PDB file of C-alpha atoms in Angstrom:
ATOM      1  CA  MET A   6       5.651 -65.263 191.295  1.00 44.00           C
ATOM      2  CA  LYS A   7       9.278 -67.416 189.861  1.00 50.00           C
ATOM      3  CA  TYR A   8      11.475 -66.266 187.125  1.00 51.00           C
ATOM      4  CA  GLY A   9      14.219 -67.936 186.530  1.00 54.00           C
ATOM      5  CA  PRO A  10      16.910 -69.775 188.153  1.00 76.00           C
ATOM      6  CA  ILE A  11      18.363 -67.179 190.892  1.00 88.00           C
ATOM      7  CA  PRO A  12      17.121 -67.884 194.048  1.00 91.00           C
ATOM      8  CA  GLN A  13      15.228 -64.955 195.480  1.00 95.00           C
ATOM      9  CA  GLU A  14      15.774 -62.914 198.787  1.00 97.00           C
ATOM     10  CA  THR A  15      12.542 -61.537 199.879  1.00 98.00           C
ATOM     11  CA  PHE A  16      13.861 -57.729 201.145  1.00 98.00           C
ATOM     12  CA  ASP A  17      10.937 -55.269 202.745  1.00 97.00           C
ATOM     13  CA  TYR A  18      12.670 -51.074 203.132  1.00 97.00           C
ATOM     14  CA  PRO A  19       8.674 -49.931 204.300  1.00 95.00           C
ATOM     15  CA  LEU A  20       8.041 -46.042 203.693  1.00 91.00           C
ATOM     16  CA  GLY A  21       6.889 -44.987 206.877  1.00 85.00           C
ATOM     17  CA  ASP A  22       6.980 -41.576 207.969  1.00 84.00           C
ATOM     18  CA  ASN A  23       9.403 -40.530 206.889  1.00 84.00           C
ATOM     19  CA  PRO A  24      10.983 -42.489 203.570  1.00 87.00           C
ATOM     20  CA  GLU A  25      14.240 -42.377 202.624  1.00 94.00           C
ATOM     21  CA  GLY A  26      16.289 -44.670 200.149  1.00 98.00           C
ATOM     22  CA  VAL A  27      18.511 -44.263 197.204  1.00 99.00           C
ATOM     23  CA  PHE A  28      17.773 -46.631 193.820  1.00 99.00           C
ATOM     24  CA  ILE A  29      21.619 -46.342 192.044  1.00 99.00           C
ATOM     25  CA  LEU A  30      21.222 -48.230 188.474  1.00 99.00           C
ATOM     26  CA  CYS A  31      24.671 -49.731 186.770  1.00 99.00           C
ATOM     27  CA  GLU A  32      23.707 -49.456 184.202  1.00 98.00           C
ATOM     28  CA  GLY A  33      26.514 -52.770 182.829  1.00 98.00           C
ATOM     29  CA  ASN A  34      27.675 -52.912 179.555  1.00 98.00           C
ATOM     30  CA  PHE A  35      26.625 -53.188 176.016  1.00 97.00           C
ATOM     31  CA  MET A  36      25.455 -56.599 174.949  1.00 96.00           C
ATOM     32  CA  TYR A  37      26.492 -57.715 178.261  1.00 96.00           C
ATOM     33  CA  GLY A  38      22.807 -57.941 180.467  1.00 97.00           C
ATOM     34  CA  ASN A  39      24.662 -57.229 183.084  1.00 97.00           C
ATOM     35  CA  ALA A  40      23.040 -53.819 184.463  1.00 99.00           C
ATOM     36  CA  THR A  41      21.910 -53.997 188.345  1.00 99.00           C
ATOM     37  CA  MET A  42      20.281 -51.906 190.881  1.00 99.00           C
ATOM     38  CA  SER A  43      21.632 -51.633 194.078  1.00 99.00           C
ATOM     39  CA  PHE A  44      20.098 -49.946 197.286  1.00 99.00           C
ATOM     40  CA  TYR A  45      21.210 -47.618 199.494  1.00 99.00           C
ATOM     41  CA  LEU A  46      19.565 -45.866 203.135  1.00 98.00           C
ATOM     42  CA  PRO A  47      21.913 -43.599 204.201  1.00 98.00           C
ATOM     43  CA  SER A  48      21.114 -43.160 207.974  1.00 96.00           C
ATOM     44  CA  THR A  49      22.454 -46.119 208.359  1.00 97.00           C
ATOM     45  CA  GLY A  50      24.824 -46.405 205.668  1.00 98.00           C
ATOM     46  CA  GLU A  51      23.592 -50.072 204.286  1.00 98.00           C
ATOM     47  CA  LEU A  52      23.829 -50.694 200.961  1.00 99.00           C
ATOM     48  CA  GLN A  53      22.381 -53.835 199.264  1.00 99.00           C
ATOM     49  CA  ASN A  54      23.074 -54.815 195.807  1.00 99.00           C
ATOM     50  CA  GLU A  55      22.235 -56.725 192.807  1.00 98.00           C
ATOM     51  CA  VAL A  56      18.429 -56.032 194.634  1.00 99.00           C
ATOM     52  CA  PHE A  57      16.021 -56.378 191.093  1.00 99.00           C
ATOM     53  CA  ALA A  58      18.211 -60.025 190.350  1.00 98.00           C
ATOM     54  CA  ARG A  59      17.379 -61.198 193.812  1.00 98.00           C
ATOM     55  CA  ALA A  60      13.615 -60.175 194.782  1.00 98.00           C
ATOM     56  CA  ASN A  61      12.496 -61.561 191.819  1.00 98.00           C
ATOM     57  CA  GLY A  62      14.777 -64.290 190.483  1.00 97.00           C
ATOM     58  CA  MET A  63      15.675 -63.143 187.355  1.00 97.00           C
ATOM     59  CA  LYS A  64      18.177 -60.718 185.685  1.00 97.00           C
ATOM     60  CA  LEU A  65      17.787 -56.370 184.965  1.00 98.00           C
ATOM     61  CA  GLY A  66      18.407 -57.026 181.724  1.00 98.00           C
ATOM     62  CA  ASP A  67      20.536 -54.505 179.239  1.00 98.00           C
ATOM     63  CA  VAL A  68      21.943 -50.908 180.138  1.00 98.00           C
ATOM     64  CA  ALA A  69      19.753 -49.919 182.453  1.00 99.00           C
ATOM     65  CA  GLN A  70      18.352 -46.009 181.840  1.00 98.00           C
ATOM     66  CA  SER A  71      16.888 -44.633 184.562  1.00 99.00           C
ATOM     67  CA  MET A  72      13.927 -44.132 186.958  1.00 99.00           C
ATOM     68  CA  THR A  73      10.948 -43.036 187.977  1.00 99.00           C
ATOM     69  CA  LEU A  74       8.761 -43.291 190.582  1.00 98.00           C
ATOM     70  CA  HIS A  75       4.843 -42.678 190.443  1.00 97.00           C
ATOM     71  CA  ASP A  76       2.280 -43.569 192.311  1.00 96.00           C
ATOM     72  CA  GLY A  77       3.768 -45.980 194.696  1.00 96.00           C
ATOM     73  CA  VAL A  78       5.787 -47.743 191.961  1.00 98.00           C
ATOM     74  CA  GLY A  79       9.049 -47.319 190.511  1.00 99.00           C
ATOM     75  CA  TYR A  80       9.819 -47.441 187.030  1.00 99.00           C
ATOM     76  CA  VAL A  81      12.638 -48.718 185.815  1.00 99.00           C
ATOM     77  CA  VAL A  82      13.886 -47.827 182.272  1.00 99.00           C
ATOM     78  CA  VAL A  83      15.798 -50.823 180.701  1.00 99.00           C
ATOM     79  CA  ASN A  84      16.826 -49.130 177.651  1.00 98.00           C
ATOM     80  CA  ASN A  85      18.436 -52.250 174.954  1.00 98.00           C
ATOM     81  CA  SER A  86      16.128 -55.037 176.686  1.00 98.00           C
ATOM     82  CA  GLY A  87      13.820 -52.409 175.166  1.00 98.00           C
ATOM     83  CA  ILE A  88      11.395 -53.175 178.387  1.00 98.00           C
ATOM     84  CA  ILE A  89       9.938 -51.131 181.213  1.00 99.00           C
ATOM     85  CA  PHE A  90       9.987 -52.535 184.700  1.00 99.00           C
ATOM     86  CA  GLY A  91       6.791 -51.078 187.731  1.00 98.00           C
ATOM     87  CA  ILE A  92       8.392 -52.529 191.105  1.00 99.00           C
ATOM     88  CA  ASP A  93       7.022 -52.370 194.614  1.00 98.00           C
ATOM     89  CA  PRO A  94      10.200 -49.888 196.336  1.00 98.00           C
ATOM     90  CA  GLU A  95       9.410 -51.473 199.853  1.00 98.00           C
ATOM     91  CA  THR A  96      10.702 -55.219 198.310  1.00 98.00           C
ATOM     92  CA  PHE A  97      11.678 -54.516 194.968  1.00 99.00           C
ATOM     93  CA  LEU A  98       9.207 -57.181 193.527  1.00 99.00           C
ATOM     94  CA  VAL A  99       8.299 -56.784 189.397  1.00 99.00           C
ATOM     95  CA  ARG A 100       4.470 -55.747 189.707  1.00 98.00           C
ATOM     96  CA  LYS A 101       4.721 -54.526 186.231  1.00 97.00           C
ATOM     97  CA  VAL A 102       5.947 -54.787 182.519  1.00 98.00           C
ATOM     98  CA  ILE A 103       5.821 -52.600 179.676  1.00 98.00           C
ATOM     99  CA  ARG A 104       7.058 -53.361 176.322  1.00 97.00           C
ATOM    100  CA  GLY A 105       6.753 -52.870 172.539  1.00 95.00           C
ATOM    101  CA  ILE A 106       8.567 -49.867 172.508  1.00 97.00           C
ATOM    102  CA  GLY A 107      11.994 -49.567 170.965  1.00 94.00           C
ATOM    103  CA  SER A 108      15.362 -48.340 173.117  1.00 97.00           C
ATOM    104  CA  PRO A 109      13.201 -46.701 175.354  1.00 99.00           C
ATOM    105  CA  ARG A 110      14.695 -44.126 178.286  1.00 99.00           C
ATOM    106  CA  TYR A 111      12.165 -41.965 180.289  1.00 99.00           C
ATOM    107  CA  MET A 112       8.991 -41.741 181.378  1.00 99.00           C
ATOM    108  CA  LEU A 113       7.620 -38.974 182.786  1.00 99.00           C
ATOM    109  CA  PHE A 114       3.769 -38.881 184.474  1.00 98.00           C
ATOM    110  CA  ALA A 115       1.792 -35.602 183.782  1.00 95.00           C
ATOM    111  CA  ALA A 116      -1.707 -34.999 182.903  1.00 82.00           C
ATOM    112  CA  ASP A 117      -2.709 -37.979 183.925  1.00 93.00           C
ATOM    113  CA  LYS A 118      -0.200 -39.611 181.053  1.00 97.00           C
ATOM    114  CA  ALA A 119       2.336 -41.083 181.249  1.00 98.00           C
ATOM    115  CA  TYR A 120       5.157 -39.902 178.384  1.00 99.00           C
ATOM    116  CA  VAL A 121       7.953 -42.375 177.430  1.00 99.00           C
ATOM    117  CA  THR A 122      10.427 -41.128 175.377  1.00 99.00           C
ATOM    118  CA  SER A 123      13.322 -43.595 172.531  1.00 98.00           C
ATOM    119  CA  LEU A 124      16.618 -43.316 171.641  1.00 97.00           C
ATOM    120  CA  TYR A 125      15.515 -44.247 167.709  1.00 95.00           C
ATOM    121  CA  GLU A 126      11.295 -43.646 167.282  1.00 96.00           C
ATOM    122  CA  PRO A 127      10.491 -40.841 165.729  1.00 97.00           C
ATOM    123  CA  ARG A 128       7.529 -40.721 168.422  1.00 98.00           C
ATOM    124  CA  ILE A 129       6.534 -40.298 172.462  1.00 99.00           C
ATOM    125  CA  ALA A 130       4.844 -43.067 173.283  1.00 98.00           C
ATOM    126  CA  VAL A 131       2.038 -41.895 175.666  1.00 99.00           C
ATOM    127  CA  LEU A 132       0.495 -44.430 178.226  1.00 98.00           C
ATOM    128  CA  ASP A 133      -2.344 -45.006 180.255  1.00 97.00           C
ATOM    129  CA  PRO A 134      -0.390 -44.425 183.704  1.00 94.00           C
ATOM    130  CA  ALA A 135      -3.011 -46.824 185.347  1.00 93.00           C
ATOM    131  CA  THR A 136      -3.296 -49.866 183.707  1.00 95.00           C
ATOM    132  CA  THR A 137       0.354 -48.832 181.603  1.00 94.00           C
ATOM    133  CA  GLN A 138      -0.770 -49.271 178.197  1.00 95.00           C
ATOM    134  CA  PRO A 139      -0.700 -47.446 175.355  1.00 96.00           C
ATOM    135  CA  VAL A 140      -3.367 -44.953 174.057  1.00 97.00           C
ATOM    136  CA  GLY A 141      -1.436 -42.815 171.762  1.00 97.00           C
ATOM    137  CA  ALA A 142       1.761 -41.295 170.322  1.00 98.00           C
ATOM    138  CA  ILE A 143       3.686 -38.519 169.781  1.00 99.00           C
ATOM    139  CA  ASP A 144       4.550 -37.891 166.010  1.00 98.00           C
ATOM    140  CA  THR A 145       8.564 -36.531 166.286  1.00 98.00           C
ATOM    141  CA  GLY A 146       9.083 -36.452 162.845  1.00 96.00           C
ATOM    142  CA  ASP A 147      12.891 -35.983 161.951  1.00 96.00           C
ATOM    143  CA  HIS A 148      13.902 -36.440 165.782  1.00 97.00           C
ATOM    144  CA  THR A 149      14.170 -39.615 165.974  1.00 95.00           C
ATOM    145  CA  SER A 150      16.328 -39.569 169.642  1.00 97.00           C
ATOM    146  CA  THR A 151      13.699 -38.598 172.102  1.00 98.00           C
ATOM    147  CA  GLU A 152      16.057 -37.786 175.882  1.00 98.00           C
ATOM    148  CA  GLN A 153      14.803 -36.452 178.459  1.00 99.00           C
ATOM    149  CA  MET A 154      11.563 -34.233 179.656  1.00 99.00           C
ATOM    150  CA  VAL A 155      10.146 -31.696 182.100  1.00 99.00           C
ATOM    151  CA  VAL A 156       6.583 -29.855 182.056  1.00 98.00           C
ATOM    152  CA  VAL A 157       6.139 -27.374 182.978  1.00 98.00           C
ATOM    153  CA  GLY A 158       1.742 -26.000 183.281  1.00 97.00           C
ATOM    154  CA  ASN A 159       0.294 -27.254 180.423  1.00 97.00           C
ATOM    155  CA  ARG A 160       3.871 -27.738 178.489  1.00 98.00           C
ATOM    156  CA  LEU A 161       6.661 -31.331 178.145  1.00 99.00           C
ATOM    157  CA  PHE A 162       9.803 -30.408 177.055  1.00 99.00           C
ATOM    158  CA  VAL A 163      11.882 -33.294 175.632  1.00 99.00           C
ATOM    159  CA  THR A 164      15.632 -32.556 174.590  1.00 99.00           C
ATOM    160  CA  CYS A 165      16.548 -34.313 171.124  1.00 98.00           C
ATOM    161  CA  TRP A 166      19.419 -35.883 172.018  1.00 96.00           C
ATOM    162  CA  SER A 167      21.873 -38.366 169.933  1.00 94.00           C
ATOM    163  CA  TYR A 168      22.516 -36.552 166.364  1.00 94.00           C
ATOM    164  CA  ASP A 169      20.346 -33.519 166.452  1.00 96.00           C
ATOM    165  CA  ASP A 170      19.779 -29.543 168.316  1.00 97.00           C
ATOM    166  CA  THR A 171      16.038 -29.215 169.506  1.00 98.00           C
ATOM    167  CA  VAL A 172      14.016 -28.638 172.260  1.00 99.00           C
ATOM    168  CA  LEU A 173      10.520 -30.137 171.560  1.00 99.00           C
ATOM    169  CA  VAL A 174       7.985 -27.986 173.692  1.00 99.00           C
ATOM    170  CA  ILE A 175       4.743 -30.437 173.376  1.00 99.00           C
ATOM    171  CA  ASP A 176       1.288 -29.468 174.397  1.00 98.00           C
ATOM    172  CA  THR A 177       0.030 -31.875 176.701  1.00 97.00           C
ATOM    173  CA  ALA A 178      -3.509 -31.277 176.192  1.00 96.00           C
ATOM    174  CA  THR A 179      -3.403 -32.039 172.567  1.00 97.00           C
ATOM    175  CA  ASP A 180      -0.495 -33.783 172.433  1.00 98.00           C
ATOM    176  CA  THR A 181       1.131 -32.222 169.657  1.00 98.00           C
ATOM    177  CA  ILE A 182       4.149 -30.158 169.276  1.00 98.00           C
ATOM    178  CA  GLU A 183       3.314 -26.539 169.161  1.00 98.00           C
ATOM    179  CA  ALA A 184       7.314 -25.372 169.080  1.00 99.00           C
ATOM    180  CA  GLU A 185      11.489 -26.202 168.940  1.00 99.00           C
ATOM    181  CA  ILE A 186      13.861 -24.680 170.607  1.00 99.00           C
ATOM    182  CA  GLU A 187      16.921 -24.736 168.953  1.00 98.00           C
ATOM    183  CA  VAL A 188      20.763 -25.239 170.795  1.00 98.00           C
ATOM    184  CA  ARG A 189      23.945 -26.893 170.416  1.00 97.00           C
ATOM    185  CA  PRO A 190      24.573 -29.459 169.274  1.00 96.00           C
ATOM    186  CA  GLN A 191      22.894 -32.571 171.424  1.00 97.00           C
ATOM    187  CA  PRO A 192      20.733 -31.234 174.555  1.00 98.00           C
ATOM    188  CA  ARG A 193      20.366 -33.971 177.446  1.00 97.00           C
ATOM    189  CA  GLN A 194      19.781 -33.633 180.612  1.00 98.00           C
ATOM    190  CA  MET A 195      17.199 -30.603 181.870  1.00 99.00           C
ATOM    191  CA  ALA A 196      16.751 -29.513 185.182  1.00 99.00           C
ATOM    192  CA  LEU A 197      13.676 -26.635 187.249  1.00 99.00           C
ATOM    193  CA  ASP A 198      15.077 -23.924 189.184  1.00 99.00           C
ATOM    194  CA  ALA A 199      13.562 -22.568 192.611  1.00 98.00           C
ATOM    195  CA  HIS A 200      12.166 -19.169 190.197  1.00 98.00           C
ATOM    196  CA  GLY A 201      11.015 -21.700 187.031  1.00 98.00           C
ATOM    197  CA  LYS A 202      13.165 -21.418 184.770  1.00 99.00           C
ATOM    198  CA  LEU A 203      14.117 -24.166 182.014  1.00 99.00           C
ATOM    199  CA  TRP A 204      17.946 -25.900 182.239  1.00 99.00           C
ATOM    200  CA  VAL A 205      19.381 -27.447 179.103  1.00 99.00           C
ATOM    201  CA  LEU A 206      22.918 -28.688 179.228  1.00 99.00           C
ATOM    202  CA  THR A 207      24.007 -29.879 175.855  1.00 98.00           C
ATOM    203  CA  ASP A 208      27.187 -32.281 174.594  1.00 96.00           C
ATOM    204  CA  GLY A 209      28.724 -30.772 171.866  1.00 92.00           C
ATOM    205  CA  GLY A 210      28.481 -33.453 169.698  1.00 91.00           C
ATOM    206  CA  ALA A 211      28.712 -36.941 168.280  1.00 82.00           C
ATOM    207  CA  GLU A 212      31.972 -39.260 167.775  1.00 76.00           C
ATOM    208  CA  GLY A 213      32.811 -39.019 164.673  1.00 74.00           C
ATOM    209  CA  GLN A 214      31.212 -35.268 164.048  1.00 77.00           C
ATOM    210  CA  THR A 215      33.035 -31.652 163.802  1.00 81.00           C
ATOM    211  CA  ARG A 216      32.262 -31.136 168.018  1.00 86.00           C
ATOM    212  CA  GLN A 217      31.493 -27.990 168.685  1.00 93.00           C
ATOM    213  CA  ALA A 218      31.525 -25.533 172.185  1.00 97.00           C
ATOM    214  CA  PRO A 219      28.664 -27.304 174.715  1.00 98.00           C
ATOM    215  CA  ALA A 220      26.592 -25.156 176.037  1.00 99.00           C
ATOM    216  CA  LEU A 221      24.042 -25.084 179.542  1.00 99.00           C
ATOM    217  CA  TYR A 222      21.036 -22.377 178.603  1.00 99.00           C
ATOM    218  CA  ARG A 223      18.355 -20.688 180.914  1.00 99.00           C
ATOM    219  CA  ILE A 224      15.065 -20.594 179.094  1.00 99.00           C
ATOM    220  CA  ASP A 225      11.898 -19.724 180.811  1.00 99.00           C
ATOM    221  CA  PRO A 226       9.616 -21.638 180.278  1.00 99.00           C
ATOM    222  CA  ALA A 227       6.038 -18.918 179.210  1.00 98.00           C
ATOM    223  CA  THR A 228       7.646 -16.991 176.884  1.00 99.00           C
ATOM    224  CA  LEU A 229      10.579 -19.894 175.562  1.00 99.00           C
ATOM    225  CA  ALA A 230      12.877 -16.912 175.383  1.00 99.00           C
ATOM    226  CA  VAL A 231      16.327 -18.297 175.788  1.00 98.00           C
ATOM    227  CA  GLU A 232      17.996 -16.330 178.775  1.00 98.00           C
ATOM    228  CA  ARG A 233      21.110 -17.020 178.869  1.00 98.00           C
ATOM    229  CA  GLU A 234      23.913 -18.937 177.038  1.00 99.00           C
ATOM    230  CA  PHE A 235      26.761 -20.414 179.309  1.00 99.00           C
ATOM    231  CA  VAL A 236      29.537 -21.278 176.522  1.00 99.00           C
ATOM    232  CA  PHE A 237      32.347 -24.021 177.662  1.00 98.00           C
ATOM    233  CA  ARG A 238      35.345 -24.147 175.868  1.00 97.00           C
ATOM    234  CA  ILE A 239      35.582 -27.426 172.998  1.00 95.00           C
ATOM    235  CA  GLY A 240      36.861 -30.867 173.586  1.00 92.00           C
ATOM    236  CA  ASP A 241      34.219 -30.338 177.029  1.00 96.00           C
ATOM    237  CA  SER A 242      31.842 -32.620 177.872  1.00 95.00           C
ATOM    238  CA  PRO A 243      29.702 -31.303 180.439  1.00 98.00           C
ATOM    239  CA  LYS A 244      26.764 -33.732 182.094  1.00 98.00           C
ATOM    240  CA  GLY A 245      24.834 -34.798 185.370  1.00 98.00           C
ATOM    241  CA  LEU A 246      23.159 -31.894 185.485  1.00 99.00           C
ATOM    242  CA  CYS A 247      21.803 -31.193 188.406  1.00 98.00           C
ATOM    243  CA  VAL A 248      19.428 -28.022 190.474  1.00 99.00           C
ATOM    244  CA  GLY A 249      19.831 -28.406 194.220  1.00 98.00           C
ATOM    245  CA  VAL A 250      17.037 -28.778 196.570  1.00 97.00           C
ATOM    246  CA  ASP A 251      16.392 -25.292 196.953  1.00 96.00           C
ATOM    247  CA  GLY A 252      16.017 -24.746 193.661  1.00 98.00           C
ATOM    248  CA  GLU A 253      18.945 -22.028 193.624  1.00 98.00           C
ATOM    249  CA  THR A 254      22.238 -24.168 192.486  1.00 98.00           C
ATOM    250  CA  VAL A 255      23.022 -25.727 189.552  1.00 99.00           C
ATOM    251  CA  TYR A 256      25.291 -28.735 189.266  1.00 99.00           C
ATOM    252  CA  PHE A 257      27.013 -30.816 186.785  1.00 99.00           C
ATOM    253  CA  LEU A 258      29.471 -32.937 185.652  1.00 99.00           C
ATOM    254  CA  ASN A 259      32.559 -32.079 183.442  1.00 98.00           C
ATOM    255  CA  GLU A 260      35.201 -33.876 184.560  1.00 97.00           C
ATOM    256  CA  ASP A 261      35.242 -32.385 188.095  1.00 98.00           C
ATOM    257  CA  VAL A 262      32.208 -31.476 189.567  1.00 99.00           C
ATOM    258  CA  TRP A 263      30.632 -27.620 189.389  1.00 99.00           C
ATOM    259  CA  ARG A 264      27.818 -25.495 190.659  1.00 98.00           C
ATOM    260  CA  MET A 265      26.958 -21.868 190.136  1.00 99.00           C
ATOM    261  CA  ALA A 266      24.547 -19.990 191.755  1.00 98.00           C
ATOM    262  CA  ALA A 267      21.069 -19.794 189.270  1.00 98.00           C
ATOM    263  CA  ASP A 268      20.750 -15.833 188.568  1.00 97.00           C
ATOM    264  CA  ALA A 269      24.532 -17.199 187.854  1.00 98.00           C
ATOM    265  CA  GLU A 270      26.418 -14.491 185.041  1.00 97.00           C
ATOM    266  CA  GLU A 271      28.914 -16.747 183.908  1.00 98.00           C
ATOM    267  CA  LEU A 272      29.972 -20.143 184.090  1.00 98.00           C
ATOM    268  CA  PRO A 273      32.069 -20.443 187.714  1.00 98.00           C
ATOM    269  CA  ALA A 274      35.793 -20.062 187.047  1.00 97.00           C
ATOM    270  CA  GLN A 275      37.029 -23.564 189.765  1.00 98.00           C
ATOM    271  CA  PRO A 276      35.514 -26.565 190.829  1.00 98.00           C
ATOM    272  CA  TYR A 277      33.373 -27.517 193.249  1.00 98.00           C
ATOM    273  CA  ILE A 278      35.101 -31.073 194.087  1.00 98.00           C
ATOM    274  CA  ARG A 279      37.764 -31.768 192.348  1.00 97.00           C
ATOM    275  CA  ALA A 280      37.953 -34.968 190.240  1.00 96.00           C
ATOM    276  CA  HIS A 281      41.397 -37.540 191.188  1.00 92.00           C
ATOM    277  CA  GLU A 282      41.351 -40.432 189.384  1.00 92.00           C
ATOM    278  CA  THR A 283      37.978 -40.750 189.012  1.00 95.00           C
ATOM    279  CA  ILE A 284      35.377 -40.876 185.879  1.00 96.00           C
ATOM    280  CA  TYR A 285      32.165 -38.936 187.464  1.00 98.00           C
ATOM    281  CA  TYR A 286      29.982 -40.247 185.276  1.00 98.00           C
ATOM    282  CA  ALA A 287      26.660 -39.158 186.666  1.00 99.00           C
ATOM    283  CA  LEU A 288      25.408 -37.168 189.044  1.00 99.00           C
ATOM    284  CA  GLY A 289      22.376 -36.851 191.172  1.00 99.00           C
ATOM    285  CA  VAL A 290      20.766 -34.636 194.416  1.00 99.00           C
ATOM    286  CA  ASP A 291      19.046 -35.738 197.452  1.00 98.00           C
ATOM    287  CA  PRO A 292      15.677 -34.560 196.934  1.00 97.00           C
ATOM    288  CA  HIS A 293      15.249 -34.768 201.072  1.00 96.00           C
ATOM    289  CA  SER A 294      19.151 -33.473 201.890  1.00 97.00           C
ATOM    290  CA  GLY A 295      20.728 -32.219 199.616  1.00 98.00           C
ATOM    291  CA  ASP A 296      23.405 -34.245 199.123  1.00 98.00           C
ATOM    292  CA  LEU A 297      25.179 -35.240 195.868  1.00 99.00           C
ATOM    293  CA  TYR A 298      26.102 -38.513 194.874  1.00 99.00           C
ATOM    294  CA  LEU A 299      28.742 -39.167 192.131  1.00 99.00           C
ATOM    295  CA  GLY A 300      28.870 -42.210 190.048  1.00 99.00           C
ATOM    296  CA  ASP A 301      32.213 -43.344 189.591  1.00 99.00           C
ATOM    297  CA  ALA A 302      32.855 -45.592 186.550  1.00 98.00           C
ATOM    298  CA  ILE A 303      36.534 -46.496 186.991  1.00 97.00           C
ATOM    299  CA  ASP A 304      37.048 -48.230 183.486  1.00 96.00           C
ATOM    300  CA  TYR A 305      33.404 -49.067 182.491  1.00 97.00           C
ATOM    301  CA  GLN A 306      34.733 -52.915 183.521  1.00 96.00           C
ATOM    302  CA  GLN A 307      34.143 -53.492 186.494  1.00 97.00           C
ATOM    303  CA  GLN A 308      32.454 -52.570 189.193  1.00 97.00           C
ATOM    304  CA  GLY A 309      32.449 -49.184 190.205  1.00 98.00           C
ATOM    305  CA  VAL A 310      31.691 -46.619 193.304  1.00 99.00           C
ATOM    306  CA  VAL A 311      29.770 -43.782 194.485  1.00 99.00           C
ATOM    307  CA  TYR A 312      30.865 -40.953 196.712  1.00 99.00           C
ATOM    308  CA  ARG A 313      28.415 -39.299 198.692  1.00 99.00           C
ATOM    309  CA  PHE A 314      28.709 -36.007 199.625  1.00 99.00           C
ATOM    310  CA  SER A 315      26.978 -33.439 201.691  1.00 98.00           C
ATOM    311  CA  ALA A 316      25.593 -30.541 199.730  1.00 96.00           C
ATOM    312  CA  GLU A 317      28.519 -28.181 201.483  1.00 96.00           C
ATOM    313  CA  GLY A 318      31.142 -31.230 199.643  1.00 97.00           C
ATOM    314  CA  VAL A 319      32.129 -33.109 202.575  1.00 98.00           C
ATOM    315  CA  PRO A 320      32.534 -37.052 201.844  1.00 98.00           C
ATOM    316  CA  LEU A 321      30.471 -39.004 204.021  1.00 99.00           C
ATOM    317  CA  ASP A 322      30.342 -42.523 202.334  1.00 99.00           C
ATOM    318  CA  THR A 323      31.712 -44.482 199.557  1.00 99.00           C
ATOM    319  CA  LEU A 324      29.602 -47.029 198.211  1.00 99.00           C
ATOM    320  CA  ARG A 325      30.970 -49.797 196.135  1.00 99.00           C
ATOM    321  CA  VAL A 326      27.736 -50.555 193.826  1.00 99.00           C
ATOM    322  CA  GLY A 327      27.312 -51.991 189.439  1.00 99.00           C
ATOM    323  CA  ILE A 328      29.414 -51.452 186.410  1.00 99.00           C
ATOM    324  CA  THR A 329      28.976 -47.978 185.099  1.00 99.00           C
ATOM    325  CA  PRO A 330      26.576 -46.121 187.883  1.00 99.00           C
ATOM    326  CA  THR A 331      24.805 -43.885 185.755  1.00 99.00           C
ATOM    327  CA  ALA A 332      21.457 -43.191 187.456  1.00 99.00           C
ATOM    328  CA  PHE A 333      19.632 -42.362 191.206  1.00 99.00           C
ATOM    329  CA  CYS A 334      15.989 -42.371 192.158  1.00 99.00           C
ATOM    330  CA  PHE A 335      15.673 -41.137 195.245  1.00 98.00           C
ATOM    331  CA  ARG A 336      12.171 -42.543 197.862  1.00 97.00           C
TER     332      ARG A 336
END
């Protein structure tokens, strides 16, 4: 399949019995169309940059946002281009293209459906995962900026981020909102721990708003009760919420890298990995090894860097990638 003037190359990274490989999305600069994708093999240290463009003969687009793997396809959400590419995770070739969702953010598969959130539309798109064609939508009313999603049983939890303070609880059987959980301004990331608790991280509000203290929440997804609220200082900007491979450790960024036990009673007093002339913008945890991947935006203009650490905090590798590494997807 020929897409354009960029010469196409052939890639072949078989998944095999013990798959490895990390996709690194670099969002690029807003309105510049310079988002990129890199691919990294931890066992050998091999790094391939611009693999999407090199495999398909066209650029990825404007603002790469997120990626998820499902049923042998890697779905790459390109926010400002309003497009989702379904790629072969071994060859990086495009197999599916999804359009028609305004400013898509994240994609999640649950209950034989695919859900896609949007930065600007007051609805969550519902797709048939086999055909990727729309089969419906969930009206979110005044909540016009839906973000990350987590599914627990027959409930879909959705953060409402920009200028909002709500986590939606959606019944996946009926695709209707059954409850709302109010939190501090701008909840964004979520994760599940080994005990089935839902963690939600807020950022304290947008520029131009009166900033409030961000918070990290531990919520019981069965009762919807907030079990703990860990409050940061006003001016802090926590992000990158992840749970360790054992489900017992919670990680996040707040200039430095922080970690805490899932049963902790207070925020940690000392950082786990200190930032040294870096702007840690993204955090990922390898579900196989527990290694940490830290995206350094540097100045948001030049090529970014990804630092790989062991779960024990030992530096393992440094990778020069595209502009503003923002998300990691593990095969």
